[in-house]
């Protein structure tokens, strides 16, 4: 089983739609969680960290479910500029506490 | 201003000819990472440094080596590049330890092997 799993997509949605991505992780000792955004042929950039209580940043909402070992990202009112690959990233507390593990990414295409 | 700088942005090397990629940071972060990313795949961790402590991933080929002479610089050496080593190589840094400490990435070096 992969350490971090995501549906690769692509998710093709119309502008203005709400879209959600899930990510599951296998290491129950995982401590830190992030969503990164990666545009084609560019480096990943932090979109948002994911906190235990869930957190929101404008149109983006992240949730963490430790019991089921998954995190989610909700994008409301999708914009064309949201088209990108969204990478789920997990850091364990023990056994490599500084190691960041990436999911394969979920591709989002927002269309007119 | 760029905080993690990778040079060069694009590198073409011959099959079997050693190549070195460089990364520098102005963030004074303890941890530096090298990732390999191939088309449509997740970034794959090759190794990382926690200060001077080197941590190699179990499945990183011996062909890949790294040096970190000081906090600011880290190098990736590919001793004998093969066609399968063509990829984007990403350097990243983060602060040590616990909490939601994000990683900052350089713009990457795209390696072509001919």
GROMACS .gro file of C-alpha atoms in nm:
model
  226
    1UNK     CA    1   0.000   0.000   0.000
    2UNK     CA    2   0.133   0.343  -0.088
    3UNK     CA    3   0.212   0.574   0.202
    4UNK     CA    4  -0.001   0.852   0.059
    5UNK     CA    5  -0.275   0.787  -0.196
    6UNK     CA    6  -0.477   1.022  -0.410
    7UNK     CA    7  -0.717   0.984  -0.699
    8UNK     CA    8  -0.510   1.109  -0.995
    9UNK     CA    9  -0.814   1.249  -1.178
   10UNK     CA   10  -0.837   1.451  -1.391
   11UNK     CA   11  -1.132   1.628  -1.242
   12UNK     CA   12  -1.291   1.840  -1.514
   13UNK     CA   13  -1.528   2.095  -1.363
   14UNK     CA   14  -1.703   2.407  -1.489
   15UNK     CA   15  -1.603   2.746  -1.359
   16UNK     CA   16  -1.789   2.823  -1.038
   17UNK     CA   17  -1.825   2.460  -0.933
   18UNK     CA   18  -1.731   2.315  -0.597
   19UNK     CA   19  -1.484   2.029  -0.607
   20UNK     CA   20  -1.337   1.808  -0.335
   21UNK     CA   21  -1.028   1.590  -0.324
   22UNK     CA   22  -0.943   1.323  -0.072
   23UNK     CA   23  -0.611   1.178   0.030
   24UNK     CA   24  -0.544   0.876   0.249
   25UNK     CA   25  -0.225   0.802   0.439
   26UNK     CA   26  -0.102   0.476   0.585
   27UNK     CA   27   0.126   0.586   0.869
   28UNK     CA   28  -0.086   0.649   1.176
   29UNK     CA   29   0.208   0.832   1.336
   30UNK     CA   30   0.183   1.105   1.074
   31UNK     CA   31   0.187   1.442   1.235
   32UNK     CA   32   0.182   1.718   0.976
   33UNK     CA   33  -0.030   1.749   0.667
   34UNK     CA   34  -0.024   1.986   0.375
   35UNK     CA   35  -0.179   2.054   0.040
   36UNK     CA   36   0.059   2.175  -0.227
   37UNK     CA   37  -0.029   2.303  -0.571
   38UNK     CA   38   0.188   2.227  -0.871
   39UNK     CA   39   0.148   2.393  -1.208
   40UNK     CA   40   0.274   2.220  -1.520
   41UNK     CA   41   0.656   2.204  -1.526
   42UNK     CA   42   0.685   2.418  -1.213
   43UNK     CA   43   0.783   2.344  -0.855
   44UNK     CA   44   0.524   2.256  -0.589
   45UNK     CA   45   0.405   2.550  -0.381
   46UNK     CA   46   0.229   2.536  -0.048
   47UNK     CA   47  -0.143   2.591  -0.077
   48UNK     CA   48  -0.228   2.536   0.288
   49UNK     CA   49  -0.134   2.339   0.595
   50UNK     CA   50  -0.401   2.114   0.741
   51UNK     CA   51  -0.479   2.152   1.109
   52UNK     CA   52  -0.657   1.904   1.332
   53UNK     CA   53  -0.961   2.124   1.369
   54UNK     CA   54  -0.983   2.192   0.997
   55UNK     CA   55  -0.902   2.526   0.844
   56UNK     CA   56  -1.021   2.758   0.573
   57UNK     CA   57  -0.842   3.007   0.351
   58UNK     CA   58  -1.079   3.196   0.125
   59UNK     CA   59  -1.233   2.949  -0.118
   60UNK     CA   60  -1.024   2.660   0.012
   61UNK     CA   61  -1.112   2.438   0.309
   62UNK     CA   62  -0.896   2.158   0.442
   63UNK     CA   63  -1.010   1.886   0.681
   64UNK     CA   64  -0.825   1.613   0.869
   65UNK     CA   65  -0.979   1.288   0.988
   66UNK     CA   66  -0.721   1.107   1.199
   67UNK     CA   67  -0.946   0.813   1.282
   68UNK     CA   68  -0.990   0.728   0.915
   69UNK     CA   69  -0.647   0.859   0.815
   70UNK     CA   70  -0.752   1.092   0.542
   71UNK     CA   71  -0.738   1.458   0.460
   72UNK     CA   72  -0.954   1.651   0.221
   73UNK     CA   73  -0.944   1.972   0.022
   74UNK     CA   74  -1.258   2.155  -0.083
   75UNK     CA   75  -1.246   2.428  -0.346
   76UNK     CA   76  -1.553   2.648  -0.379
   77UNK     CA   77  -1.638   2.873  -0.673
   78UNK     CA   78  -1.364   2.724  -0.893
   79UNK     CA   79  -1.167   2.962  -1.112
   80UNK     CA   80  -0.986   2.886  -1.435
   81UNK     CA   81  -0.665   2.971  -1.251
   82UNK     CA   82  -0.727   2.685  -1.008
   83UNK     CA   83  -0.635   2.440  -1.283
   84UNK     CA   84  -0.330   2.257  -1.153
   85UNK     CA   85  -0.222   1.937  -0.981
   86UNK     CA   86  -0.294   1.924  -0.608
   87UNK     CA   87  -0.047   1.724  -0.404
   88UNK     CA   88  -0.121   1.580  -0.063
   89UNK     CA   89   0.188   1.580   0.161
   90UNK     CA   90   0.237   1.402   0.491
   91UNK     CA   91   0.511   1.419   0.751
   92UNK     CA   92   0.547   1.148   1.019
   93UNK     CA   93   0.632   1.236   1.378
   94UNK     CA   94   0.855   0.934   1.424
   95UNK     CA   95   1.059   0.713   1.197
   96UNK     CA   96   1.182   0.993   0.978
   97UNK     CA   97   1.028   1.296   1.138
   98UNK     CA   98   1.165   1.532   0.878
   99UNK     CA   99   1.068   1.331   0.575
  100UNK     CA  100   0.789   1.472   0.360
  101UNK     CA  101   0.601   1.212   0.156
  102UNK     CA  102   0.397   1.316  -0.145
  103UNK     CA  103   0.091   1.164  -0.299
  104UNK     CA  104   0.081   1.129  -0.676
  105UNK     CA  105  -0.140   1.434  -0.705
  106UNK     CA  106  -0.490   1.504  -0.829
  107UNK     CA  107  -0.522   1.695  -1.152
  108UNK     CA  108  -0.791   1.962  -1.168
  109UNK     CA  109  -0.907   2.124  -1.490
  110UNK     CA  110  -1.152   2.411  -1.458
  111UNK     CA  111  -1.334   2.489  -1.782
  112UNK     CA  112  -1.550   2.772  -1.910
  113UNK     CA  113   1.336   3.715  -0.385
  114UNK     CA  114   1.396   3.346  -0.437
  115UNK     CA  115   1.478   3.172  -0.109
  116UNK     CA  116   1.573   2.832  -0.252
  117UNK     CA  117   1.780   2.861  -0.565
  118UNK     CA  118   1.868   2.576  -0.793
  119UNK     CA  119   2.127   2.587  -1.067
  120UNK     CA  120   2.114   2.529  -1.348
  121UNK     CA  121   1.744   2.540  -1.440
  122UNK     CA  122   1.808   2.312  -1.736
  123UNK     CA  123   2.093   2.064  -1.769
  124UNK     CA  124   2.176   1.843  -2.063
  125UNK     CA  125   2.431   1.571  -2.003
  126UNK     CA  126   2.564   1.278  -2.195
  127UNK     CA  127   2.486   0.922  -2.102
  128UNK     CA  128   2.738   0.817  -1.839
  129UNK     CA  129   2.892   1.161  -1.789
  130UNK     CA  130   2.889   1.274  -1.425
  131UNK     CA  131   2.674   1.575  -1.350
  132UNK     CA  132   2.625   1.792  -1.041
  133UNK     CA  133   2.315   1.990  -0.956
  134UNK     CA  134   2.331   2.262  -0.694
  135UNK     CA  135   2.091   2.412  -0.444
  136UNK     CA  136   2.134   2.706  -0.212
  137UNK     CA  137   1.901   2.857   0.047
  138UNK     CA  138   1.877   3.184   0.234
  139UNK     CA  139   1.630   3.056   0.493
  140UNK     CA  140   1.885   2.901   0.730
  141UNK     CA  141   1.674   2.588   0.745
  142UNK     CA  142   1.818   2.275   0.907
  143UNK     CA  143   1.666   2.031   0.667
  144UNK     CA  144   1.735   2.006   0.295
  145UNK     CA  145   1.579   1.753   0.059
  146UNK     CA  146   1.640   1.628  -0.291
  147UNK     CA  147   1.341   1.495  -0.482
  148UNK     CA  148   1.321   1.340  -0.827
  149UNK     CA  149   1.002   1.399  -1.023
  150UNK     CA  150   0.922   1.230  -1.352
  151UNK     CA  151   0.636   1.329  -1.578
  152UNK     CA  152   0.290   1.278  -1.421
  153UNK     CA  153   0.442   1.127  -1.107
  154UNK     CA  154   0.476   1.241  -0.749
  155UNK     CA  155   0.803   1.388  -0.631
  156UNK     CA  156   1.011   1.097  -0.501
  157UNK     CA  157   1.245   1.160  -0.210
  158UNK     CA  158   1.603   1.060  -0.284
  159UNK     CA  159   1.763   1.172   0.043
  160UNK     CA  160   1.758   1.449   0.298
  161UNK     CA  161   1.992   1.617   0.543
  162UNK     CA  162   1.905   1.708   0.897
  163UNK     CA  163   2.192   1.948   0.962
  164UNK     CA  164   2.490   1.736   0.860
  165UNK     CA  165   2.312   1.406   0.917
  166UNK     CA  166   2.255   1.236   0.585
  167UNK     CA  167   1.943   1.020   0.539
  168UNK     CA  168   1.932   0.807   0.230
  169UNK     CA  169   1.610   0.648   0.110
  170UNK     CA  170   1.635   0.271   0.084
  171UNK     CA  171   1.547   0.264  -0.285
  172UNK     CA  172   1.772   0.549  -0.396
  173UNK     CA  173   2.026   0.407  -0.644
  174UNK     CA  174   2.396   0.425  -0.556
  175UNK     CA  175   2.437   0.632  -0.870
  176UNK     CA  176   2.296   0.927  -0.672
  177UNK     CA  177   2.513   1.095  -0.412
  178UNK     CA  178   2.483   1.416  -0.218
  179UNK     CA  179   2.701   1.665  -0.034
  180UNK     CA  180   2.612   1.938   0.208
  181UNK     CA  181   2.926   2.140   0.282
  182UNK     CA  182   2.740   2.397   0.493
  183UNK     CA  183   2.388   2.500   0.594
  184UNK     CA  184   2.327   2.700   0.280
  185UNK     CA  185   2.438   2.464   0.006
  186UNK     CA  186   2.352   2.114  -0.101
  187UNK     CA  187   2.462   1.925  -0.413
  188UNK     CA  188   2.324   1.629  -0.600
  189UNK     CA  189   2.584   1.424  -0.787
  190UNK     CA  190   2.477   1.173  -1.047
  191UNK     CA  191   2.781   0.961  -1.113
  192UNK     CA  192   2.678   0.789  -1.433
  193UNK     CA  193   2.350   0.926  -1.564
  194UNK     CA  194   2.131   0.688  -1.757
  195UNK     CA  195   1.838   0.766  -1.982
  196UNK     CA  196   1.606   0.674  -1.696
  197UNK     CA  197   1.750   0.952  -1.481
  198UNK     CA  198   1.601   1.222  -1.701
  199UNK     CA  199   1.364   1.407  -1.471
  200UNK     CA  200   1.299   1.725  -1.279
  201UNK     CA  201   1.515   1.741  -0.966
  202UNK     CA  202   1.368   1.947  -0.687
  203UNK     CA  203   1.552   2.081  -0.385
  204UNK     CA  204   1.350   2.179  -0.081
  205UNK     CA  205   1.419   2.306   0.270
  206UNK     CA  206   1.229   2.310   0.595
  207UNK     CA  207   1.278   2.394   0.960
  208UNK     CA  208   1.350   2.108   1.192
  209UNK     CA  209   1.111   1.904   1.392
  210UNK     CA  210   0.758   1.909   1.499
  211UNK     CA  211   0.462   2.116   1.398
  212UNK     CA  212   0.327   2.208   1.062
  213UNK     CA  213   0.655   2.323   0.916
  214UNK     CA  214   0.615   2.348   0.542
  215UNK     CA  215   0.883   2.281   0.283
  216UNK     CA  216   1.000   2.548   0.043
  217UNK     CA  217   1.099   2.436  -0.303
  218UNK     CA  218   1.344   2.567  -0.555
  219UNK     CA  219   1.235   2.600  -0.915
  220UNK     CA  220   1.394   2.271  -1.002
  221UNK     CA  221   1.656   2.153  -1.247
  222UNK     CA  222   1.527   1.971  -1.551
  223UNK     CA  223   1.781   1.710  -1.649
  224UNK     CA  224   1.800   1.568  -2.000
  225UNK     CA  225   2.028   1.273  -2.074
  226UNK     CA  226   2.138   1.226  -2.434
   0.00000   0.00000   0.00000
